[in-house]
CSV table of C-alpha atoms in Angstrom, one decimal:
chain,number,residue,atom,x,y,z
D,2,UNK,CA,-25.4,-26.6,-126.1
D,3,UNK,CA,-26.2,-29.8,-128.0
D,4,UNK,CA,-27.5,-30.5,-131.5
D,5,UNK,CA,-29.1,-33.8,-132.4
D,6,UNK,CA,-28.7,-35.3,-135.9
D,7,UNK,CA,-30.7,-37.8,-137.5
D,8,UNK,CA,-28.5,-39.7,-139.9
D,9,UNK,CA,-28.5,-43.0,-141.6
D,10,UNK,CA,-31.0,-44.5,-139.2
D,11,UNK,CA,-29.1,-43.3,-136.3
D,12,UNK,CA,-29.7,-40.4,-133.8
D,13,UNK,CA,-26.6,-38.7,-132.6
D,14,UNK,CA,-26.0,-35.9,-130.1
D,15,UNK,CA,-23.3,-33.4,-131.1
D,16,UNK,CA,-22.0,-30.9,-128.9
D,17,UNK,CA,-21.6,-27.6,-130.9
D,18,UNK,CA,-17.8,-27.5,-130.4
D,19,UNK,CA,-17.0,-31.1,-131.0
D,20,UNK,CA,-17.8,-34.2,-133.1
D,21,UNK,CA,-20.4,-37.0,-132.7
D,22,UNK,CA,-20.1,-38.2,-129.1
D,23,UNK,CA,-22.5,-41.1,-129.2
D,24,UNK,CA,-25.5,-42.4,-131.2
D,25,UNK,CA,-28.0,-45.3,-131.3
D,26,UNK,CA,-28.8,-47.2,-134.4
D,27,UNK,CA,-32.5,-47.4,-134.2
D,28,UNK,CA,-32.9,-49.3,-137.4
D,29,UNK,CA,-31.0,-52.2,-136.0
D,30,UNK,CA,-33.4,-52.5,-133.0
D,31,UNK,CA,-36.9,-54.0,-132.7
D,32,UNK,CA,-39.7,-51.6,-132.2
D,33,UNK,CA,-40.1,-52.5,-128.4
D,34,UNK,CA,-36.5,-51.7,-127.7
D,35,UNK,CA,-36.4,-48.6,-129.9
D,36,UNK,CA,-39.2,-47.1,-127.8
D,37,UNK,CA,-37.1,-48.0,-124.6
D,38,UNK,CA,-34.3,-46.3,-125.9
D,39,UNK,CA,-36.2,-43.4,-127.1
D,40,UNK,CA,-37.7,-43.0,-123.6
D,41,UNK,CA,-34.3,-43.4,-121.9
D,42,UNK,CA,-32.9,-40.7,-124.2
D,43,UNK,CA,-35.9,-38.4,-123.5
D,44,UNK,CA,-35.5,-38.8,-119.7
D,45,UNK,CA,-31.6,-38.3,-119.7
D,46,UNK,CA,-32.2,-35.1,-121.8
D,47,UNK,CA,-34.6,-33.9,-119.4
D,48,UNK,CA,-32.5,-34.8,-116.3
D,49,UNK,CA,-29.2,-33.1,-117.4
D,50,UNK,CA,-30.9,-30.1,-119.2
D,51,UNK,CA,-29.7,-30.7,-123.0
D,52,UNK,CA,-30.9,-28.1,-125.1
D,53,UNK,CA,-31.6,-29.9,-128.6
D,54,UNK,CA,-33.0,-28.7,-132.0
D,55,UNK,CA,-35.7,-30.8,-133.6
D,56,UNK,CA,-34.3,-33.9,-135.5
D,57,UNK,CA,-36.3,-33.0,-138.5
D,58,UNK,CA,-34.2,-29.8,-138.8
D,59,UNK,CA,-31.5,-32.2,-140.1
D,60,UNK,CA,-28.4,-30.2,-138.9
D,61,UNK,CA,-25.1,-31.4,-140.2
D,62,UNK,CA,-21.7,-30.1,-139.8
D,63,UNK,CA,-19.9,-28.6,-142.8
D,64,UNK,CA,-16.3,-28.5,-144.1
D,65,UNK,CA,-14.6,-25.2,-143.8
D,66,UNK,CA,-11.0,-26.2,-145.0
D,67,UNK,CA,-9.9,-29.1,-147.1
D,68,UNK,CA,-6.3,-29.3,-148.3
D,69,UNK,CA,-3.5,-31.7,-149.1
D,70,UNK,CA,-0.8,-32.3,-146.4
D,71,UNK,CA,2.4,-30.8,-147.5
D,72,UNK,CA,4.9,-32.5,-144.9
D,73,UNK,CA,7.3,-35.1,-145.9
D,74,UNK,CA,5.4,-38.5,-146.6
D,75,UNK,CA,7.3,-40.2,-143.9
D,76,UNK,CA,6.2,-38.0,-141.2
D,77,UNK,CA,2.6,-38.7,-142.2
D,78,UNK,CA,2.4,-42.5,-141.3
D,79,UNK,CA,0.0,-43.1,-138.7
D,80,UNK,CA,-1.7,-46.1,-136.8
D,81,UNK,CA,-5.3,-46.2,-135.9
D,82,UNK,CA,-6.2,-46.7,-132.3
D,83,UNK,CA,-9.9,-47.8,-132.2
D,84,UNK,CA,-11.4,-44.7,-130.8
D,85,UNK,CA,-13.0,-43.5,-134.0
D,86,UNK,CA,-14.3,-45.3,-137.0
D,87,UNK,CA,-13.5,-44.4,-140.7
D,88,UNK,CA,-16.0,-42.9,-142.9
D,89,UNK,CA,-16.5,-41.9,-146.6
D,90,UNK,CA,-16.3,-38.2,-145.5
D,91,UNK,CA,-16.1,-36.5,-142.2
D,92,UNK,CA,-18.5,-38.6,-139.9
D,93,UNK,CA,-20.9,-35.6,-139.1
D,94,UNK,CA,-21.3,-34.5,-142.8
D,95,UNK,CA,-24.7,-35.4,-144.6
D,96,UNK,CA,-24.5,-38.9,-146.2
D,97,UNK,CA,-21.2,-40.1,-144.3
D,98,UNK,CA,-21.2,-43.8,-144.3
D,99,UNK,CA,-18.9,-46.0,-142.2
D,100,UNK,CA,-16.1,-47.8,-144.2
D,101,UNK,CA,-14.3,-49.4,-141.2
D,102,UNK,CA,-15.5,-49.9,-137.7
D,103,UNK,CA,-13.6,-48.9,-134.5
D,104,UNK,CA,-13.0,-52.6,-133.8
D,105,UNK,CA,-11.6,-53.1,-137.2
D,106,UNK,CA,-9.3,-50.2,-136.7
D,107,UNK,CA,-8.2,-51.1,-133.4
D,108,UNK,CA,-7.1,-54.4,-134.9
D,109,UNK,CA,-5.1,-52.6,-137.6
D,110,UNK,CA,-3.6,-50.2,-134.7
D,111,UNK,CA,-2.2,-53.3,-132.9
D,112,UNK,CA,-1.3,-55.2,-135.8
D,113,UNK,CA,2.2,-57.0,-136.0
D,114,UNK,CA,1.8,-56.6,-139.9
D,115,UNK,CA,3.3,-53.4,-141.3
D,116,UNK,CA,1.0,-53.5,-144.4
D,117,UNK,CA,-1.7,-52.3,-141.8
D,118,UNK,CA,-0.2,-48.9,-141.3
D,119,UNK,CA,-1.9,-45.8,-142.6
D,120,UNK,CA,-0.7,-42.8,-144.5
D,121,UNK,CA,-2.6,-39.5,-144.0
D,122,UNK,CA,-2.6,-37.2,-147.2
D,123,UNK,CA,-5.5,-34.8,-146.7
D,124,UNK,CA,-6.8,-32.7,-143.8
D,125,UNK,CA,-10.0,-31.1,-143.2
D,126,UNK,CA,-11.8,-28.9,-140.7
D,127,UNK,CA,-15.4,-29.0,-139.9
D,128,UNK,CA,-17.5,-25.9,-138.8
D,129,UNK,CA,-17.6,-27.5,-135.3
D,130,UNK,CA,-14.0,-27.1,-135.2
D,131,UNK,CA,-12.8,-30.6,-135.4
D,132,UNK,CA,-10.0,-32.1,-137.6
D,133,UNK,CA,-10.7,-34.9,-140.0
D,134,UNK,CA,-7.7,-36.6,-142.1
D,135,UNK,CA,-8.0,-38.7,-145.2
D,136,UNK,CA,-5.9,-41.8,-144.8
D,137,UNK,CA,-5.2,-45.1,-146.8
D,138,UNK,CA,-4.0,-48.2,-145.5
D,139,UNK,CA,-0.5,-49.5,-146.7
D,140,UNK,CA,-2.2,-52.5,-148.1
D,141,UNK,CA,-4.7,-50.5,-149.9
D,142,UNK,CA,-7.8,-52.2,-148.3
D,143,UNK,CA,-9.3,-48.9,-146.6
D,144,UNK,CA,-9.4,-45.5,-147.6
D,145,UNK,CA,-11.5,-42.8,-146.0
D,146,UNK,CA,-11.8,-39.8,-143.5
D,147,UNK,CA,-11.3,-40.3,-139.5
D,148,UNK,CA,-11.4,-37.9,-136.8
D,149,UNK,CA,-8.0,-36.6,-135.8
D,150,UNK,CA,-8.5,-34.4,-132.8
D,151,UNK,CA,-8.7,-30.6,-132.9
D,152,UNK,CA,-5.4,-29.2,-133.9
D,153,UNK,CA,-4.5,-29.6,-137.6
D,154,UNK,CA,-1.2,-31.0,-138.3
D,155,UNK,CA,-1.2,-32.9,-135.1
D,156,UNK,CA,-2.5,-36.6,-135.1
D,157,UNK,CA,-5.0,-37.1,-132.4
D,158,UNK,CA,-8.4,-38.5,-132.0
D,159,UNK,CA,-8.5,-41.9,-133.8
D,160,UNK,CA,-4.8,-41.6,-135.1
D,161,UNK,CA,-1.3,-42.1,-133.4
D,162,UNK,CA,1.9,-41.0,-135.2
D,163,UNK,CA,3.8,-44.0,-136.4
D,164,UNK,CA,7.6,-45.0,-136.7
D,165,UNK,CA,7.6,-47.9,-139.0
D,166,UNK,CA,11.3,-48.5,-138.9
D,167,UNK,CA,13.8,-48.1,-135.8
D,168,UNK,CA,17.5,-47.8,-135.9
D,169,UNK,CA,19.8,-51.0,-135.5
D,170,UNK,CA,23.4,-51.6,-135.0
D,171,UNK,CA,25.7,-52.2,-138.1
D,172,UNK,CA,27.5,-55.5,-138.4
D,173,UNK,CA,31.1,-55.5,-137.7
D,174,UNK,CA,31.7,-56.7,-141.3
D,175,UNK,CA,30.4,-54.3,-143.6
D,176,UNK,CA,32.0,-54.9,-146.9
D,177,UNK,CA,32.0,-57.7,-149.6
D,178,UNK,CA,28.5,-58.9,-149.2
D,179,UNK,CA,26.6,-60.8,-152.0
D,180,UNK,CA,22.9,-61.1,-152.6
D,181,UNK,CA,21.7,-64.7,-151.8
D,182,UNK,CA,18.5,-64.7,-154.1
D,183,UNK,CA,17.9,-61.4,-155.7
D,184,UNK,CA,14.5,-62.6,-157.1
D,185,UNK,CA,13.0,-63.4,-153.5
D,186,UNK,CA,15.1,-60.9,-151.6
D,187,UNK,CA,15.4,-57.9,-153.8
D,188,UNK,CA,16.4,-54.3,-152.9
D,189,UNK,CA,13.8,-51.6,-152.0
D,190,UNK,CA,14.0,-47.9,-151.9
D,191,UNK,CA,12.4,-48.1,-148.6
D,192,UNK,CA,12.1,-51.6,-146.8
D,193,UNK,CA,9.0,-53.3,-148.0
D,194,UNK,CA,5.8,-52.0,-146.1
D,195,UNK,CA,7.7,-49.4,-144.3
D,196,UNK,CA,6.2,-46.7,-146.4
D,197,UNK,CA,3.0,-46.3,-148.4
D,198,UNK,CA,3.7,-47.8,-152.0
D,199,UNK,CA,7.2,-48.7,-151.2
D,200,UNK,CA,9.1,-49.3,-154.6
D,201,UNK,CA,11.7,-51.8,-155.5
D,202,UNK,CA,15.2,-50.7,-156.7
D,203,UNK,CA,15.8,-51.1,-160.6
D,204,UNK,CA,18.0,-54.2,-160.7
D,205,UNK,CA,18.2,-54.2,-164.5
D,206,UNK,CA,22.1,-53.5,-164.4
D,207,UNK,CA,22.9,-55.8,-161.4
D,208,UNK,CA,25.5,-58.6,-162.1
D,209,UNK,CA,25.2,-61.7,-160.1
D,210,UNK,CA,29.1,-61.3,-159.3
D,211,UNK,CA,28.7,-57.8,-157.7
D,212,UNK,CA,29.4,-57.2,-154.1
D,213,UNK,CA,27.8,-54.7,-151.7
D,214,UNK,CA,28.5,-52.4,-149.0
D,215,UNK,CA,26.3,-52.2,-145.7
D,216,UNK,CA,25.9,-48.5,-144.8
D,217,UNK,CA,22.8,-48.5,-142.5
D,218,UNK,CA,20.7,-51.1,-140.6
D,219,UNK,CA,17.1,-50.8,-139.3
D,220,UNK,CA,14.5,-53.0,-137.9
D,221,UNK,CA,10.7,-53.1,-138.7
D,222,UNK,CA,8.8,-51.8,-135.7
D,223,UNK,CA,6.2,-54.4,-135.9
D,224,UNK,CA,7.9,-57.6,-137.2
D,225,UNK,CA,11.4,-56.6,-136.0
D,226,UNK,CA,12.7,-58.0,-139.3
D,227,UNK,CA,16.3,-56.6,-139.8
D,228,UNK,CA,17.0,-54.8,-142.9
D,229,UNK,CA,20.3,-53.5,-144.3
D,230,UNK,CA,21.1,-50.4,-146.6
D,231,UNK,CA,23.4,-51.5,-149.3
D,232,UNK,CA,25.4,-50.2,-152.2
D,233,UNK,CA,26.6,-52.0,-155.0
D,234,UNK,CA,30.5,-51.8,-154.9
D,235,UNK,CA,30.6,-52.0,-158.7
D,236,UNK,CA,27.6,-49.9,-159.5
D,237,UNK,CA,26.7,-47.1,-157.2
D,238,UNK,CA,23.4,-46.4,-159.0
D,239,UNK,CA,22.1,-49.7,-157.2
D,240,UNK,CA,21.4,-48.8,-153.6
D,241,UNK,CA,18.6,-49.8,-151.5
D,242,UNK,CA,17.2,-51.7,-148.4
D,243,UNK,CA,17.5,-55.6,-148.3
D,244,UNK,CA,16.3,-58.0,-145.8
D,245,UNK,CA,19.2,-59.2,-143.8
D,246,UNK,CA,18.5,-62.9,-144.7
D,247,UNK,CA,19.0,-61.8,-148.4
D,248,UNK,CA,22.9,-61.1,-148.1
D,249,UNK,CA,25.7,-63.2,-147.6
D,250,UNK,CA,29.0,-62.1,-145.8
D,251,UNK,CA,32.1,-62.5,-147.7
D,252,UNK,CA,33.2,-66.2,-147.6
D,253,UNK,CA,30.9,-66.7,-144.7
D,254,UNK,CA,31.2,-70.0,-142.7
D,255,UNK,CA,34.3,-70.9,-144.7
D,256,UNK,CA,37.0,-69.8,-142.4
D,257,UNK,CA,39.5,-72.7,-141.5
D,258,UNK,CA,42.9,-72.8,-139.6
D,259,UNK,CA,44.5,-72.9,-143.1
D,260,UNK,CA,43.2,-69.6,-144.4
D,261,UNK,CA,42.2,-67.1,-141.7
D,262,UNK,CA,43.2,-64.7,-138.8
D,263,UNK,CA,40.9,-64.2,-136.0
D,264,UNK,CA,41.1,-60.5,-134.8
D,265,UNK,CA,40.2,-60.0,-131.0
D,266,UNK,CA,39.3,-56.5,-129.8
D,267,UNK,CA,39.9,-56.3,-126.0
D,268,UNK,CA,39.8,-53.5,-123.6
D,269,UNK,CA,42.5,-52.1,-121.3
D,270,UNK,CA,41.6,-55.0,-118.9
D,271,UNK,CA,42.2,-57.6,-121.5
D,272,UNK,CA,38.2,-58.4,-121.9
D,273,UNK,CA,37.1,-59.0,-125.4
D,274,UNK,CA,34.6,-56.7,-126.5
D,275,UNK,CA,34.4,-58.1,-130.1
D,276,UNK,CA,36.1,-60.1,-132.7
D,277,UNK,CA,36.4,-60.3,-136.4
D,278,UNK,CA,37.8,-63.3,-138.6
D,279,UNK,CA,39.7,-62.3,-141.7
D,280,UNK,CA,39.7,-65.0,-144.5
D,281,UNK,CA,42.7,-64.5,-146.6
D,282,UNK,CA,42.3,-64.5,-150.4
D,283,UNK,CA,44.5,-66.1,-152.9
D,284,UNK,CA,44.9,-62.6,-154.7
D,285,UNK,CA,46.3,-61.4,-151.3
D,286,UNK,CA,49.3,-63.8,-151.8
D,287,UNK,CA,52.9,-63.4,-153.0
D,288,UNK,CA,53.6,-65.2,-156.0
D,289,UNK,CA,53.8,-68.9,-155.3
D,290,UNK,CA,53.1,-68.5,-151.7
D,291,UNK,CA,50.4,-70.8,-150.2
D,292,UNK,CA,47.9,-70.7,-147.5
D,293,UNK,CA,48.7,-73.1,-144.5
D,294,UNK,CA,48.4,-73.2,-140.8
D,295,UNK,CA,51.2,-71.5,-138.9
D,296,UNK,CA,52.5,-69.5,-142.0
D,297,UNK,CA,53.7,-66.1,-141.1
D,298,UNK,CA,51.8,-63.1,-142.9
D,299,UNK,CA,55.0,-61.6,-143.7
D,300,UNK,CA,56.2,-64.5,-145.5
D,301,UNK,CA,53.0,-64.9,-147.7
D,302,UNK,CA,51.2,-61.6,-148.1
D,303,UNK,CA,51.9,-59.2,-151.2
D,304,UNK,CA,51.3,-56.4,-148.6
D,305,UNK,CA,52.2,-57.1,-145.1
D,306,UNK,CA,50.3,-54.2,-143.5
D,307,UNK,CA,46.9,-55.5,-144.9
D,308,UNK,CA,46.1,-57.0,-141.5
D,309,UNK,CA,46.4,-53.5,-140.0
D,310,UNK,CA,43.9,-52.3,-142.6
D,311,UNK,CA,41.4,-54.9,-142.0
D,312,UNK,CA,41.6,-54.6,-138.2
D,313,UNK,CA,41.1,-50.9,-138.5
D,314,UNK,CA,38.1,-51.0,-140.8
D,315,UNK,CA,36.3,-53.6,-138.5
D,316,UNK,CA,36.7,-52.2,-134.8
D,317,UNK,CA,33.4,-52.9,-133.0
D,318,UNK,CA,30.6,-50.0,-132.8
D,319,UNK,CA,31.3,-47.6,-129.8
D,320,UNK,CA,35.1,-48.3,-129.8
D,321,UNK,CA,38.4,-47.0,-131.2
D,322,UNK,CA,41.9,-48.3,-131.5
D,323,UNK,CA,43.7,-47.6,-128.4
D,324,UNK,CA,46.3,-44.7,-128.7
D,325,UNK,CA,48.1,-45.9,-125.4
D,326,UNK,CA,48.4,-49.6,-125.9
D,327,UNK,CA,49.9,-51.6,-129.0
D,328,UNK,CA,48.9,-54.8,-130.7
D,329,UNK,CA,50.4,-57.8,-129.1
D,330,UNK,CA,52.4,-58.7,-132.1
D,331,UNK,CA,53.7,-57.1,-135.2
D,332,UNK,CA,51.3,-57.9,-138.4
D,333,UNK,CA,54.2,-59.6,-140.2
D,334,UNK,CA,54.8,-62.0,-137.3
D,335,UNK,CA,51.0,-63.1,-137.1
D,336,UNK,CA,50.6,-66.8,-138.0
D,337,UNK,CA,47.6,-68.3,-139.9
D,338,UNK,CA,45.0,-70.2,-137.7
D,339,UNK,CA,47.3,-70.3,-134.7
D,340,UNK,CA,46.8,-67.4,-132.2
D,341,UNK,CA,44.4,-64.5,-132.1
D,342,UNK,CA,45.6,-61.2,-133.0
D,343,UNK,CA,44.9,-58.9,-130.3
D,344,UNK,CA,44.0,-55.2,-131.0
D,345,UNK,CA,43.6,-52.8,-127.7
D,346,UNK,CA,40.5,-50.8,-128.0
D,347,UNK,CA,39.0,-48.0,-125.9
D,348,UNK,CA,35.5,-46.9,-125.5
D,349,UNK,CA,34.3,-43.8,-127.3
D,350,UNK,CA,33.2,-41.3,-124.8
D,351,UNK,CA,30.5,-38.8,-126.2
D,352,UNK,CA,31.6,-35.3,-125.6
D,353,UNK,CA,28.4,-33.7,-126.3
D,354,UNK,CA,25.1,-35.2,-124.5
D,355,UNK,CA,21.8,-33.5,-125.1
D,356,UNK,CA,19.4,-33.6,-122.3
D,357,UNK,CA,15.7,-34.1,-123.2
D,358,UNK,CA,12.5,-32.3,-122.1
D,359,UNK,CA,9.0,-33.3,-122.6
D,360,UNK,CA,6.3,-31.0,-124.0
D,361,UNK,CA,2.6,-31.1,-125.0
D,362,UNK,CA,1.9,-30.7,-128.7
D,363,UNK,CA,-1.5,-29.0,-128.4
D,364,UNK,CA,-0.5,-26.3,-125.9
D,365,UNK,CA,3.3,-26.1,-126.2
D,366,UNK,CA,3.6,-26.3,-122.5
D,367,UNK,CA,6.3,-28.5,-120.8
D,368,UNK,CA,5.1,-31.5,-119.1
D,369,UNK,CA,6.2,-31.6,-115.4
D,370,UNK,CA,6.8,-34.7,-113.5
D,371,UNK,CA,4.0,-34.0,-111.4
D,372,UNK,CA,1.6,-34.7,-114.3
D,373,UNK,CA,2.9,-38.1,-114.8
D,374,UNK,CA,2.5,-41.5,-113.1
D,375,UNK,CA,4.8,-42.1,-110.2
D,376,UNK,CA,5.9,-38.2,-110.5
D,377,UNK,CA,8.8,-39.1,-112.8
D,378,UNK,CA,9.9,-38.8,-116.4
D,379,UNK,CA,10.9,-42.3,-118.3
D,380,UNK,CA,14.1,-43.7,-116.9
D,381,UNK,CA,16.8,-44.2,-119.4
D,382,UNK,CA,20.0,-46.0,-119.0
D,383,UNK,CA,23.4,-44.4,-119.7
D,384,UNK,CA,23.7,-46.7,-122.8
D,385,UNK,CA,20.2,-45.7,-124.1
D,386,UNK,CA,21.0,-42.0,-123.6
D,387,UNK,CA,23.9,-42.4,-125.9
D,388,UNK,CA,21.6,-41.9,-128.9
D,389,UNK,CA,21.4,-38.2,-127.9
D,390,UNK,CA,25.2,-37.8,-127.8
D,391,UNK,CA,28.0,-37.3,-130.2
D,392,UNK,CA,31.7,-36.7,-130.1
D,393,UNK,CA,31.3,-33.5,-132.2
D,394,UNK,CA,28.9,-30.7,-131.7
D,395,UNK,CA,27.1,-31.3,-135.1
D,396,UNK,CA,23.3,-31.0,-135.8
D,397,UNK,CA,21.1,-33.8,-134.3
D,398,UNK,CA,19.7,-35.7,-137.4
D,399,UNK,CA,16.1,-36.4,-137.5
D,400,UNK,CA,16.7,-40.0,-137.6
D,401,UNK,CA,17.6,-40.0,-134.0
D,402,UNK,CA,13.8,-39.9,-133.3
D,403,UNK,CA,13.3,-43.2,-135.3
D,404,UNK,CA,15.3,-45.2,-132.4
D,405,UNK,CA,13.4,-48.1,-131.0
D,406,UNK,CA,13.1,-46.2,-127.7
D,407,UNK,CA,10.4,-44.2,-129.4
D,408,UNK,CA,8.6,-47.2,-130.1
D,409,UNK,CA,8.8,-48.8,-126.8
D,410,UNK,CA,5.9,-48.1,-124.6
D,411,UNK,CA,8.0,-48.5,-121.2
D,412,UNK,CA,10.4,-45.8,-122.4
D,413,UNK,CA,9.6,-43.0,-124.8
D,414,UNK,CA,6.6,-44.1,-127.2
D,415,UNK,CA,4.2,-42.8,-124.5
D,416,UNK,CA,3.8,-41.1,-121.2
D,417,UNK,CA,1.2,-42.1,-118.6
D,418,UNK,CA,-0.4,-39.2,-116.8
D,419,UNK,CA,-1.9,-39.1,-113.3
D,420,UNK,CA,-5.2,-40.5,-112.9
D,421,UNK,CA,-8.1,-37.9,-112.6
D,422,UNK,CA,-11.4,-38.6,-111.0
D,423,UNK,CA,-14.3,-37.5,-112.9
D,424,UNK,CA,-17.6,-35.8,-111.8
D,425,UNK,CA,-19.4,-39.1,-112.1
D,426,UNK,CA,-16.9,-41.0,-110.1
D,427,UNK,CA,-15.0,-42.8,-112.7
D,428,UNK,CA,-11.4,-42.4,-113.2
D,429,UNK,CA,-9.5,-41.4,-116.3
D,430,UNK,CA,-5.8,-41.9,-116.9
D,431,UNK,CA,-4.5,-39.7,-119.7
D,432,UNK,CA,-2.0,-41.1,-122.2
D,433,UNK,CA,0.4,-39.0,-124.1
D,434,UNK,CA,1.7,-40.4,-127.3
D,435,UNK,CA,5.1,-39.5,-128.9
D,436,UNK,CA,4.6,-37.0,-131.9
D,437,UNK,CA,7.5,-37.5,-134.1
D,438,UNK,CA,6.5,-34.8,-136.8
D,439,UNK,CA,6.3,-32.2,-134.0
D,440,UNK,CA,9.6,-33.4,-132.5
D,441,UNK,CA,11.5,-33.4,-135.8
D,442,UNK,CA,10.2,-29.8,-136.5
D,443,UNK,CA,11.0,-28.4,-133.2
D,444,UNK,CA,14.7,-29.8,-133.2
D,445,UNK,CA,15.5,-29.1,-136.9
D,446,UNK,CA,18.3,-26.8,-135.6
D,447,UNK,CA,19.3,-28.4,-132.6
D,448,UNK,CA,23.1,-29.5,-132.1
D,449,UNK,CA,24.3,-32.0,-129.8
D,450,UNK,CA,24.8,-30.7,-126.5
D,451,UNK,CA,21.3,-28.7,-126.5
D,452,UNK,CA,18.2,-29.6,-124.8
D,453,UNK,CA,16.1,-31.6,-127.2
D,454,UNK,CA,12.4,-31.2,-127.1
D,455,UNK,CA,10.3,-34.4,-127.3
D,456,UNK,CA,6.4,-33.6,-128.1
D,457,UNK,CA,3.7,-35.7,-127.0
D,458,UNK,CA,0.0,-35.6,-128.0
D,459,UNK,CA,-2.9,-36.9,-126.0
D,460,UNK,CA,-5.8,-38.2,-128.5
D,461,UNK,CA,-9.1,-36.1,-128.4
D,462,UNK,CA,-12.2,-38.4,-127.8
């Protein structure tokens, strides 16, 4: 059963259980072309047997529910995919006006600029059973309603869930950083443009001599800019995210053969897996001792075991100091600038690895390999699977699902289904998009070692 709606110079066919499916803007056409279109439509309706009401009846959808979204703001970040336009109200309501075309929203969706993400903040359901979301662009240019599928709480239709940031590796050196230019590269509560209305950290009590410790790292999904989360060592109230180019490592690029010791981390086979250069400060020295090439640490350091402390704190990620092999030299016998201080390390072997399974958001049913292209799930390397592993059987944190694998179209950001031949001879290939919101909710109590359920949504058109 179909209903035709005359609205704003357009005539639309609306299936009674769906939203607007197509329309023609007769106002934009010449009289001659308008007549051709009208005749073509009449012929089509007669051919396929559509039952329509009179356009003069002016049938419109109506809103049956309209409420604010209550989920965490970061779980309501979305991108637009260009399949639906943005309107002043749900698109099939009386008087709805277009604010942004499908083409504009497709450009926003494929943009490399984080300011062109959207935040969803209200959801409405129409009498035709369609779900609309009210969204606003991070840059504030667009605000309106867009078709979002037929399941409230799941982003479909013209929207896809968005992960604005992805996890990144921490640097080996984590302490003693300074801000290079706080006015240009200041701290943010969330990295700039990673959240709607991201705010700067209050730096009124910051002192130019303050040092910072890096506690987390992430990259912007679109621009791939690296950010560090840092805490002021002298003022714990100052904590936030800063662009990696806005911090300077302690004594960076000042190491010489007269003031430093290179710590080289090697595996059991003697292969280097990382290194750290420790620059010795004058405050570390005994009274009247001097830094010079070849000087023994035991002779000049106030604390002869300090090298061990430094080496332990800067072990490369994924490794631990070996319990079976000792360093090649005693710390007190290590000399400045002459030879590397070798530390043996072992790779950390995860004890609890969570397998993953794939599910459809709309139905809750598991996606079988036979439903996917090439009859297989995404192939992940052992290294990539480590994001689902831990040495302890603790609760799996939600940030696991921010990993860059979930924004990689060749990995976990989407699944390509098997192609289906339509009745008219055309072929449709379904694409299922990762739904972070549903995944985080489904795994809220999951522990490492449990099967993690990854949810995917196929946009409704």
